[in-house]
Amino acid sequence: MKQLTYLDLSYNNLHGDILGAVRNLKDLSHLYLESLNLNSVLDVNYLFTLKNLEVLVLSYNNISFTKSFINSTTSKLAYLMLDSCNLIEFPQFIGYLSKLKWLDLPHNRIQGIIPRWIWNNSK
């Protein structure tokens, strides 16, 4: 499965370190993990080991992201869907995604002003 480019595990009842399990799939470009009932802090560094990842869907999970991360400016991530993830703030790594074209953040608990850093590298 190391040549796998598209993985959709959405709407299942999976448990454990799912992102850790897929980090060895180096050719993965599309990862769909919608509605898995995840309830955790996700290590952003796992995402950036997937150098070819262009689409990431984590919607309908109760998640937050680590605040410390490696350089993400080489990431190819262009589509990030975080609908209904119970987020209370903008994940900081978003400001470093230079290829980001689509950001989906509806139905979260984010309040206040959009931080300036979110516009750092994005188009």
Coordinates of N, CA, C and O in Angstrom, one line a residue, residues 29-32 53-58 75-82 93 97 99-104:
S29 N -2.0 11.6 -1.6 CA -2.3 13.0 -2.0 C -3.7 13.4 -1.5 O -3.9 14.6 -1.3
H30 N -4.5 12.5 -1.2 CA -5.9 12.8 -0.7 C -6.2 11.9 0.5 O -6.1 10.7 0.4
L31 N -6.5 12.5 1.6 CA -6.8 11.8 2.8 C -8.1 12.3 3.4 O -8.2 13.5 3.7
Y32 N -9.1 11.4 3.5 CA -10.4 11.8 4.0 C -10.6 11.0 5.3 O -10.7 9.8 5.3
L53 N 0.6 15.4 0.1 CA -0.7 15.6 0.5 C -1.3 16.9 0.0 O -0.7 18.0 0.3
E54 N -2.3 16.8 -0.8 CA -3.0 18.0 -1.4 C -4.3 18.3 -0.8 O -4.8 19.4 -0.7
V55 N -5.1 17.2 -0.4 CA -6.4 17.3 0.2 C -6.5 16.6 1.5 O -6.1 15.5 1.6
L56 N -7.0 17.3 2.5 CA -7.1 16.8 3.8 C -8.5 17.1 4.4 O -8.8 18.3 4.5
V57 N -9.3 16.1 4.7 CA -10.7 16.4 5.2 C -10.7 15.7 6.6 O -10.6 14.5 6.8
L58 N -10.9 16.6 7.6 CA -11.0 16.1 9.0 C -12.3 16.6 9.6 O -12.5 16.5 10.8
S75 N 4.9 22.2 2.1 CA 3.7 21.4 2.0 C 2.9 21.7 0.7 O 2.8 22.8 0.3
K76 N 2.3 20.7 0.1 CA 1.5 20.8 -1.1 C 0.0 20.9 -0.7 O -0.8 21.0 -1.6
L77 N -0.3 21.0 0.6 CA -1.7 21.0 1.0 C -2.4 22.2 0.4 O -2.1 23.3 0.7
A78 N -3.5 21.9 -0.4 CA -4.2 22.9 -1.1 C -5.7 23.0 -0.6 O -6.3 24.1 -0.7
Y79 N -6.2 21.9 -0.1 CA -7.6 21.9 0.3 C -7.7 21.3 1.7 O -7.3 20.2 1.9
L80 N -8.1 22.1 2.7 CA -8.2 21.7 4.1 C -9.6 22.0 4.6 O -10.1 23.1 4.6
M81 N -10.3 20.9 4.9 CA -11.7 20.9 5.4 C -11.7 20.6 6.9 O -11.4 19.5 7.3
L82 N -12.1 21.5 7.7 CA -12.2 21.4 9.1 C -13.6 21.8 9.6 O -13.8 22.5 10.7
F93 N -0.8 26.5 12.0 CA 0.0 26.0 10.8 C -0.7 26.5 9.5 O 0.0 26.5 8.5
L97 N 0.8 27.5 5.0 CA 0.5 26.7 3.9 C 0.5 27.5 2.6 O -0.5 28.1 2.2
K99 N 0.5 26.7 -0.5 CA -0.3 26.2 -1.6 C -1.8 26.2 -1.4 O -2.6 25.8 -2.2
L100 N -2.2 26.7 -0.2 CA -3.6 26.6 0.2 C -4.5 27.4 -0.7 O -4.3 28.5 -0.9
K101 N -5.5 26.7 -1.2 CA -6.5 27.3 -2.1 C -7.9 27.3 -1.5 O -8.7 28.1 -1.8
W102 N -8.2 26.3 -0.7 CA -9.5 26.2 -0.1 C -9.4 25.8 1.4 O -8.7 24.9 1.8
L103 N -10.0 26.7 2.2 CA -10.0 26.5 3.6 C -11.5 26.5 4.1 O -12.2 27.4 3.9
D104 N -11.9 25.4 4.7 CA -13.3 25.2 5.2 C -13.3 25.1 6.7 O -12.8 24.1 7.2

